[in-house]
Short mmCIF file of C-alpha atoms in Angstrom, two decimals:
data_model
loop_
_atom_site.label_atom_id
_atom_site.label_comp_id
_atom_site.label_asym_id
_atom_site.label_seq_id
_atom_site.Cartn_x
_atom_site.Cartn_y
_atom_site.Cartn_z
CA PHE A 1 134.04 -12.29 -146.44
CA TYR A 2 137.61 -12.50 -147.67
CA SER A 3 140.32 -12.16 -145.00
CA PRO A 4 143.69 -11.29 -146.61
CA ALA A 5 145.73 -10.85 -143.41
CA LEU A 6 147.20 -14.11 -142.12
CA GLN A 7 146.57 -13.02 -138.55
CA GLY A 8 142.86 -12.68 -139.31
CA SER A 9 142.55 -16.44 -139.62
CA ASP A 10 143.31 -16.88 -135.90
CA ILE A 11 139.66 -17.09 -134.87
CA GLN A 12 137.78 -18.99 -132.19
CA LEU A 13 135.21 -21.38 -133.64
CA LEU A 14 132.34 -20.91 -131.18
CA ASN A 15 128.92 -20.63 -132.84
CA VAL A 16 130.03 -21.91 -136.25
CA ASP A 17 127.59 -23.74 -138.53
CA SER A 18 130.26 -25.47 -140.61
CA VAL A 19 133.86 -25.42 -141.81
CA GLN A 20 134.48 -26.44 -145.41
CA ILE A 21 137.94 -27.38 -146.72
CA LEU A 22 137.97 -26.89 -150.50
CA LYS A 23 141.05 -28.23 -152.26
CA GLY A 24 142.53 -26.03 -154.93
CA PRO A 25 142.61 -24.43 -157.21
CA GLN A 26 139.43 -22.45 -156.54
CA GLY A 27 140.16 -19.61 -158.95
CA THR A 28 136.75 -19.49 -160.64
CA LEU A 29 134.45 -19.09 -157.64
CA PHE A 30 136.85 -17.76 -155.00
CA GLY A 31 139.31 -15.85 -157.16
CA ARG A 32 142.95 -14.83 -156.93
CA ASN A 33 145.45 -16.52 -154.65
CA THR A 34 143.40 -19.70 -154.12
CA ASN A 35 145.78 -22.08 -155.88
CA GLY A 36 146.02 -24.21 -152.76
CA GLY A 37 142.29 -24.10 -152.10
CA ALA A 38 140.03 -22.27 -149.68
CA ILE A 39 138.87 -22.66 -146.09
CA GLN A 40 135.29 -21.48 -145.71
CA VAL A 41 134.04 -20.83 -142.16
CA ASN A 42 130.27 -20.36 -142.03
CA THR A 43 129.24 -18.48 -138.89
CA ALA A 44 125.73 -18.95 -137.53
CA GLU A 45 123.40 -15.97 -137.97
CA PRO A 46 121.07 -14.54 -135.30
CA ASN A 47 117.62 -16.14 -135.28
CA GLN A 48 114.31 -16.04 -133.45
CA LYS A 49 115.30 -18.68 -130.88
CA THR A 50 116.53 -17.21 -127.58
CA ARG A 51 119.35 -19.28 -126.11
CA PHE A 52 122.65 -19.14 -124.23
CA ILE A 53 125.70 -21.41 -124.32
CA GLY A 54 128.68 -21.12 -121.99
CA GLU A 55 131.76 -23.19 -121.32
CA ALA A 56 134.93 -22.83 -119.28
CA GLY A 57 138.01 -24.97 -118.81
CA TYR A 58 141.26 -25.11 -116.90
CA GLY A 59 144.32 -27.10 -117.95
CA SER A 60 148.06 -27.54 -117.83
CA TYR A 61 150.41 -24.55 -117.73
CA ASP A 62 147.79 -22.51 -115.86
CA ALA A 63 145.65 -22.39 -118.99
CA PHE A 64 142.16 -20.95 -118.52
CA ARG A 65 139.61 -20.57 -121.29
CA MET A 66 136.06 -19.24 -121.26
CA GLN A 67 133.58 -18.97 -124.12
CA ALA A 68 130.00 -17.77 -124.17
CA TYR A 69 127.34 -17.29 -126.83
CA GLY A 70 123.91 -15.75 -126.57
CA ASN A 71 121.08 -15.20 -129.03
CA LEU A 72 118.10 -12.97 -128.30
CA ALA A 73 114.91 -12.37 -130.28
CA LEU A 74 114.29 -8.63 -129.85
CA ASP A 75 111.11 -8.52 -131.90
CA GLU A 76 109.43 -10.52 -134.62
CA GLY A 77 111.93 -10.50 -137.45
CA THR A 78 114.69 -8.85 -135.37
CA SER A 79 117.37 -10.79 -133.50
CA LEU A 80 120.75 -10.14 -131.88
CA ASP A 81 123.60 -12.44 -130.95
CA MET A 82 127.02 -12.15 -129.31
CA ALA A 83 129.97 -14.49 -128.85
CA VAL A 84 132.82 -13.84 -126.39
CA SER A 85 136.05 -15.79 -125.93
CA TYR A 86 138.77 -15.26 -123.33
CA ALA A 87 141.92 -17.33 -122.88
CA THR A 88 145.00 -16.90 -120.70
CA GLY A 89 147.90 -19.05 -119.58
CA ASP A 90 151.63 -19.36 -119.00
CA GLY A 91 152.37 -21.19 -122.24
CA TYR A 92 154.39 -24.38 -122.56
CA THR A 93 157.75 -22.90 -123.67
CA THR A 94 160.88 -22.40 -121.54
CA ASN A 95 163.71 -19.99 -122.26
CA ILE A 96 166.70 -22.19 -121.39
CA ALA A 97 168.99 -19.13 -121.36
CA ASN A 98 167.51 -17.95 -118.04
CA GLY A 99 165.08 -20.68 -117.01
CA ASP A 100 161.98 -18.55 -117.65
CA ASP A 101 159.13 -21.05 -118.11
CA LYS A 102 156.57 -18.25 -118.57
CA ILE A 103 158.07 -16.67 -121.67
CA GLY A 104 155.01 -17.95 -123.52
CA LYS A 105 152.50 -16.21 -121.24
CA TYR A 106 149.44 -15.17 -123.26
CA ARG A 107 146.08 -13.39 -123.05
CA ASN A 108 143.66 -13.55 -125.97
CA ILE A 109 140.23 -11.93 -126.24
CA SER A 110 137.69 -12.00 -129.06
CA ILE A 111 134.16 -10.60 -129.35
CA ARG A 112 131.67 -11.02 -132.20
CA THR A 113 128.15 -9.61 -132.35
CA ALA A 114 125.51 -9.37 -135.06
CA LEU A 115 122.08 -7.84 -135.61
CA LYS A 116 119.70 -9.34 -138.18
CA VAL A 117 116.48 -7.73 -139.36
CA ASP A 118 113.94 -9.40 -141.65
CA LEU A 119 112.39 -6.31 -143.26
CA THR A 120 109.96 -8.46 -145.26
CA ASP A 121 109.53 -12.16 -145.89
CA ARG A 122 111.90 -11.70 -148.86
CA PHE A 123 114.37 -9.01 -147.76
CA SER A 124 116.78 -9.27 -144.82
CA VAL A 125 119.85 -7.36 -143.63
CA LEU A 126 122.58 -8.37 -141.22
CA ALA A 127 125.28 -6.20 -139.61
CA ARG A 128 128.20 -7.80 -137.77
CA TYR A 129 131.13 -6.46 -135.75
CA ALA A 130 134.09 -8.54 -134.58
CA HIS A 131 137.07 -7.59 -132.44
CA SER A 132 140.11 -9.58 -131.39
CA ASP A 133 143.00 -8.64 -129.10
CA LEU A 134 145.93 -11.06 -128.98
CA ASP A 135 148.91 -10.87 -126.65
CA ASP A 136 150.49 -14.22 -127.46
CA PRO A 137 154.12 -14.86 -128.51
CA THR A 138 153.57 -18.57 -129.24
CA ASN A 139 153.75 -18.25 -133.03
CA LEU A 140 157.16 -16.50 -132.81
CA PHE A 141 158.96 -19.21 -130.89
CA GLN A 142 161.46 -20.82 -133.21
CA VAL A 143 164.66 -22.83 -133.17
CA PRO A 144 167.37 -22.95 -135.85
CA TYR A 145 167.69 -25.54 -138.55
CA VAL A 146 170.40 -28.15 -138.32
CA MET A 147 172.23 -28.33 -141.66
CA ASN A 148 174.84 -31.02 -142.23
CA GLY A 149 175.15 -31.50 -138.49
CA LYS A 150 175.68 -27.81 -137.78
CA VAL A 151 173.25 -25.39 -136.19
CA ALA A 152 172.30 -22.65 -138.66
CA SER A 153 173.06 -19.72 -136.37
CA GLN A 154 176.01 -17.35 -136.77
CA LEU A 155 176.48 -17.08 -132.99
CA ALA A 156 175.99 -20.74 -132.08
CA GLY A 157 179.74 -21.39 -132.05
CA GLN A 158 180.68 -18.35 -129.98
CA PRO A 159 181.96 -18.79 -126.39
CA GLY A 160 179.07 -18.85 -123.90
CA ALA A 161 176.43 -19.37 -126.56
CA ILE A 162 173.38 -21.38 -125.49
CA VAL A 163 171.26 -22.77 -128.31
CA THR A 164 168.51 -25.38 -128.53
CA THR A 165 166.87 -27.31 -131.34
CA LYS A 166 164.23 -28.95 -129.13
CA SER A 167 160.52 -28.24 -129.20
CA LYS A 168 158.99 -26.31 -126.29
CA GLN A 169 162.34 -24.55 -125.81
CA VAL A 170 163.93 -21.30 -126.98
CA SER A 171 167.16 -19.50 -126.23
CA ALA A 172 166.88 -15.73 -126.21
CA ASP A 173 168.48 -12.74 -124.50
CA GLU A 174 165.44 -10.48 -124.87
CA ASP A 175 161.70 -10.70 -124.42
CA ILE A 176 159.70 -12.29 -127.22
CA TYR A 177 156.25 -10.86 -127.66
CA TYR A 178 153.46 -10.44 -130.16
CA ARG A 179 150.59 -7.94 -130.05
CA PHE A 180 147.75 -7.96 -132.56
CA LYS A 181 144.36 -6.25 -132.71
CA SER A 182 141.66 -6.57 -135.34
CA ASP A 183 138.32 -4.88 -135.97
CA SER A 184 135.97 -5.93 -138.76
CA TYR A 185 132.64 -4.49 -139.85
CA GLN A 186 130.48 -6.60 -142.16
CA PHE A 187 127.11 -5.95 -143.78
CA LYS A 188 124.98 -8.46 -145.66
CA ALA A 189 121.76 -7.69 -147.55
CA ALA A 190 119.77 -10.48 -149.23
CA TYR A 191 116.62 -10.40 -151.37
CA ASP A 192 114.75 -13.50 -152.54
CA PHE A 193 113.06 -13.34 -155.91
CA ASP A 194 110.85 -16.16 -157.20
CA ASP A 195 113.56 -17.87 -159.25
CA PHE A 196 116.81 -16.52 -157.78
CA SER A 197 118.31 -14.58 -154.87
CA VAL A 198 120.61 -11.54 -154.81
CA THR A 199 123.05 -11.01 -151.95
CA SER A 200 125.43 -8.15 -151.22
CA TYR A 201 128.46 -8.59 -148.94
CA THR A 202 130.26 -5.44 -147.75
CA GLN A 203 133.29 -5.54 -145.45
CA TRP A 204 135.79 -3.16 -143.91
CA ARG A 205 138.48 -4.52 -141.64
CA LYS A 206 141.47 -3.10 -139.79
CA ASP A 207 144.25 -5.50 -138.75
CA ARG A 208 147.17 -4.23 -136.68
CA GLN A 209 150.22 -6.26 -135.72
CA TYR A 210 151.74 -3.73 -133.36
CA HIS A 211 154.76 -5.79 -132.36
CA ALA A 212 156.35 -9.06 -133.44
CA ARG A 213 159.66 -9.00 -131.56
CA TYR A 214 161.99 -11.95 -131.39
CA SER A 215 165.62 -13.06 -131.51
CA PHE A 216 167.07 -13.54 -134.96
CA ASP A 217 170.19 -15.43 -133.85
CA TYR A 218 168.51 -18.13 -131.67
CA THR A 219 171.01 -17.72 -128.79
CA ASN A 220 171.35 -16.05 -125.40
CA LEU A 221 174.04 -13.73 -126.78
CA PRO A 222 173.22 -10.13 -127.77
CA GLY A 223 173.24 -10.77 -131.49
CA LEU A 224 170.40 -9.66 -133.74
CA ALA A 225 166.77 -9.04 -132.77
CA ILE A 226 163.91 -7.74 -134.91
CA ASP A 227 160.59 -5.99 -134.28
CA ILE A 228 158.04 -5.98 -137.13
CA PRO A 229 154.82 -3.92 -137.14
CA ASP A 230 152.34 -4.91 -139.86
CA TYR A 231 149.26 -2.77 -140.64
CA ASN A 232 146.43 -3.84 -142.95
CA ASN A 233 143.28 -1.99 -144.04
CA THR A 234 140.87 -3.91 -146.27
CA PHE A 235 137.62 -3.11 -148.07
CA THR A 236 135.69 -5.74 -150.03
CA GLN A 237 132.39 -5.70 -151.88
CA GLU A 238 130.75 -8.71 -153.50
CA LEU A 239 127.42 -9.10 -155.32
CA LEU A 240 126.05 -12.60 -155.81
CA LEU A 241 123.12 -13.83 -157.89
CA THR A 242 122.18 -17.45 -157.19
CA SER A 243 119.48 -19.62 -158.73
CA LYS A 244 116.88 -21.45 -156.68
CA ALA A 245 116.80 -25.23 -156.53
CA GLY A 246 114.53 -26.98 -158.99
CA PRO A 247 115.28 -26.09 -162.64
CA ARG A 248 117.76 -28.12 -164.64
CA LEU A 249 120.03 -25.10 -165.01
CA GLN A 250 121.62 -23.96 -161.76
CA TYR A 251 123.88 -20.91 -161.72
CA THR A 252 125.97 -18.55 -159.64
CA ILE A 253 126.91 -15.15 -161.07
CA GLY A 254 128.97 -12.62 -159.16
CA ALA A 255 131.16 -9.51 -159.09
CA PHE A 256 133.93 -8.82 -156.59
CA TYR A 257 135.93 -5.73 -155.61
CA PHE A 258 138.95 -5.71 -153.30
CA ASN A 259 140.99 -2.75 -152.06
CA ALA A 260 143.67 -3.25 -149.42
CA ASP A 261 146.75 -1.45 -148.25
CA GLN A 262 149.49 -3.12 -146.23
CA SER A 263 152.44 -1.39 -144.62
CA PHE A 264 155.38 -2.21 -142.40
CA PRO A 265 155.74 1.33 -141.00
CA GLY A 266 158.93 0.85 -139.03
CA VAL A 267 160.87 -2.41 -138.90
CA ALA A 268 163.40 -2.07 -136.08
CA LEU A 269 166.63 -3.98 -135.49
CA ALA A 270 168.88 -4.32 -132.45
CA SER A 271 172.40 -5.69 -132.79
CA GLY A 272 174.72 -6.48 -129.92
CA ASN A 273 173.80 -4.49 -126.83
CA ASN A 274 172.45 -1.57 -128.88
CA PRO A 275 168.80 -0.51 -128.48
CA PHE A 276 166.23 -1.05 -131.21
CA ALA A 277 166.52 1.46 -134.04
CA PHE A 278 164.70 2.08 -137.32
CA SER A 279 165.86 -0.20 -140.13
CA SER A 280 163.29 -0.02 -142.91
CA ALA A 281 159.69 0.63 -143.90
CA SER A 282 157.61 -0.50 -146.86
CA GLY A 283 154.07 -0.51 -148.11
CA VAL A 284 151.78 -1.34 -150.99
CA ARG A 285 148.13 -1.00 -152.08
CA ASN A 286 146.45 -3.87 -153.90
CA LYS A 287 143.24 -3.52 -155.90
CA SER A 288 141.32 -6.29 -157.61
CA ILE A 289 138.08 -6.40 -159.57
CA ALA A 290 136.50 -9.56 -160.93
CA GLY A 291 133.39 -10.94 -162.58
CA TYR A 292 132.48 -14.61 -162.65
CA ALA A 293 129.81 -17.13 -163.58
CA ASP A 294 129.41 -20.82 -162.78
CA LEU A 295 126.63 -22.90 -164.37
CA THR A 296 125.54 -26.51 -163.92
CA TYR A 297 123.07 -28.23 -166.27
CA ASP A 298 121.23 -31.48 -165.52
CA PHE A 299 120.92 -33.38 -168.81
CA GLY A 300 118.89 -36.13 -167.15
CA GLY A 301 119.81 -39.76 -166.69
CA GLY A 302 122.30 -38.80 -163.95
CA PHE A 303 124.60 -36.70 -166.18
CA PHE A 304 125.60 -33.18 -165.07
CA LEU A 305 127.95 -30.69 -166.73
CA THR A 306 129.42 -27.65 -164.96
CA GLY A 307 131.24 -24.77 -166.62
CA GLY A 308 132.65 -21.67 -164.97
CA LEU A 309 134.76 -18.66 -165.90
CA ARG A 310 136.22 -15.76 -163.91
CA TYR A 311 138.00 -12.66 -165.17
CA THR A 312 140.24 -10.89 -162.66
CA ARG A 313 142.16 -7.64 -163.06
CA ASP A 314 144.73 -6.72 -160.39
CA THR A 315 146.71 -3.54 -159.85
CA VAL A 316 149.48 -2.76 -157.39
CA ASN A 317 149.74 0.94 -156.50
CA ASP A 318 151.74 3.15 -154.15
CA ALA A 319 154.48 0.57 -153.63
CA TYR A 320 157.52 1.93 -151.80
CA TYR A 321 160.35 1.04 -149.47
CA THR A 322 162.43 3.20 -147.14
CA VAL A 323 165.85 2.20 -145.80
CA GLY A 324 168.69 3.40 -143.59
CA ALA A 325 169.25 6.20 -141.14
CA ALA A 326 168.74 8.69 -143.98
CA ARG A 327 165.34 7.07 -144.64
CA THR A 328 165.79 7.07 -148.39
CA THR A 329 162.51 6.18 -150.09
CA THR A 330 162.11 4.38 -153.42
CA THR A 331 158.72 4.37 -155.13
CA LEU A 332 157.72 1.83 -157.77
CA PRO A 333 155.46 2.21 -160.82
CA GLN A 334 151.98 0.72 -161.04
CA LEU A 335 151.87 -3.02 -161.71
CA LYS A 336 148.93 -4.55 -163.62
CA THR A 337 147.98 -8.17 -164.29
CA SER A 338 144.80 -9.90 -165.42
CA ARG A 339 143.73 -13.50 -165.93
CA LEU A 340 140.87 -15.76 -167.02
CA THR A 341 140.38 -18.76 -164.74
CA PRO A 342 138.02 -21.45 -166.13
CA ARG A 343 136.48 -24.55 -164.59
CA LEU A 344 134.85 -27.59 -166.22
CA VAL A 345 133.32 -30.60 -164.48
CA ALA A 346 131.51 -33.62 -165.92
CA ARG A 347 129.67 -35.82 -163.41
CA TYR A 348 127.65 -39.01 -163.80
CA GLU A 349 125.50 -40.53 -161.07
CA PHE A 350 125.21 -44.30 -161.18
CA THR A 351 122.83 -44.10 -158.21
CA PRO A 352 121.86 -41.29 -155.83
CA ASP A 353 124.68 -42.59 -153.59
CA THR A 354 127.51 -42.97 -156.14
CA ASN A 355 128.97 -40.79 -158.88
CA ILE A 356 132.08 -40.48 -160.99
CA TYR A 357 133.51 -37.18 -162.20
CA ALA A 358 136.26 -35.58 -164.23
CA SER A 359 137.29 -31.95 -163.76
CA TYR A 360 139.65 -29.26 -164.98
CA SER A 361 140.28 -26.00 -163.14
CA ARG A 362 142.78 -23.16 -163.21
CA GLY A 363 144.15 -21.12 -160.34
CA TYR A 364 145.89 -17.75 -160.44
CA LYS A 365 148.10 -15.92 -157.98
CA ALA A 366 148.51 -12.20 -158.64
CA ALA A 367 151.85 -10.51 -159.30
CA ILE A 368 153.38 -8.53 -156.44
CA TYR A 369 156.32 -6.28 -155.69
CA ASN A 370 158.84 -7.64 -153.21
CA VAL A 371 159.00 -4.33 -151.34
CA GLY A 372 159.54 -6.22 -148.09
CA GLY A 373 162.83 -7.41 -149.58
CA LEU A 374 163.80 -3.76 -150.20
CA VAL A 375 164.42 -4.39 -153.90
CA ASN A 376 162.67 -3.67 -157.20
CA ASP A 377 161.89 -7.34 -157.89
CA VAL A 378 158.55 -8.21 -159.47
CA ILE A 379 157.20 -11.56 -158.37
CA LYS A 380 155.48 -12.75 -161.53
CA PRO A 381 151.94 -14.19 -161.55
CA GLU A 382 151.53 -17.88 -160.87
CA GLU A 383 149.16 -20.17 -162.75
CA LEU A 384 148.11 -23.68 -161.88
CA ASP A 385 146.15 -26.11 -164.08
CA ALA A 386 144.60 -29.05 -162.27
CA PHE A 387 143.05 -32.18 -163.78
CA GLU A 388 141.17 -34.68 -161.64
CA VAL A 389 139.09 -37.82 -162.02
CA GLY A 390 137.42 -39.62 -159.16
CA ILE A 391 134.54 -41.53 -157.67
CA LYS A 392 132.43 -40.65 -154.63
CA HIS A 393 130.15 -42.93 -152.62
CA ALA A 394 128.07 -42.20 -149.54
CA ALA A 395 125.41 -44.53 -148.14
CA GLY A 396 124.45 -45.40 -144.61
CA GLY A 397 127.52 -45.17 -142.42
CA LEU A 398 130.02 -45.58 -145.27
CA ARG A 399 131.64 -42.67 -147.12
CA ALA A 400 134.37 -43.36 -149.67
CA ASN A 401 136.19 -41.00 -152.06
CA ILE A 402 138.89 -41.98 -154.54
CA ALA A 403 140.58 -39.43 -156.83
#
């Protein structure tokens, strides 16, 4: 299930089967905006084995963390699981402007539960709900750059200014805090035919960054502070047809639909000793539809050839930005882009333990409007062509890859 919001990647990894790091580009199988690659987290599904796992820990800076996972077989073919994570602590950052060593105080909660039903020996459905609630300013702590020996802060040279460039320290005249909540609903239906399987993945998620408030001048003086709300609603639907192991021709064929709206409903600024006041708002809706196929043929004698192709069409709708006390709104026309992203891989196995390969792949990043910059700029699509040759070896305790 695709997670477009950056905050959605802040997940606890309890009850995970595997984490795969796929270097980019991955535009054929995983689609738009995967020029750098993809991180695939495979969460364990409920099963017929009843079990419970729990762990707790206490560490420096009054850090406490508890995680628990349980799986229960409700009936033959029906199972339920739940994972819970709770973490709290004082953080490791000190505000040197007032000596507050608990400015990084945090409390994070996440819950994930799933119900799986095997309706027949071929057909199964799984429904999952996940919730996270983060109250953790850690990712907003920042210090200014030092450029040519000078601190890059407009107020750093003012009388009484306190500034730091050290890690684990900040200098701020106001509270720094970050609040984020997320709810996701996911549904998977899978049917096994004799020669292939068909799987449907349906997702709706709601991500809300209610506050991201921090100092913009990096000093203890009442300069400039900002508060940024960020709301995301996402719907995705993917259909996947995958061949069974055995025949010389292996294939994956799929279709993908993505509909997401993102808005910054009220960015607020505070300058000097003035209270926070509305500065700007912006928003956009992104839609994407794609079809793809990836086929691998075993010619025998250790030689394999893979070819893949994906067609993606993206549209940007309802883009706008609002500025100033008068709240003047500018709307932008629809923006459309489309791309073909191919992949080709030739692989030869010297032995079952060693193979050489050569590959070509293309990545694509969709065009966007820079509405957050409060201008009419179009950020054009990006394309990346990657060529690679390499050798892989794995036998016994030795694993070696050269590319």
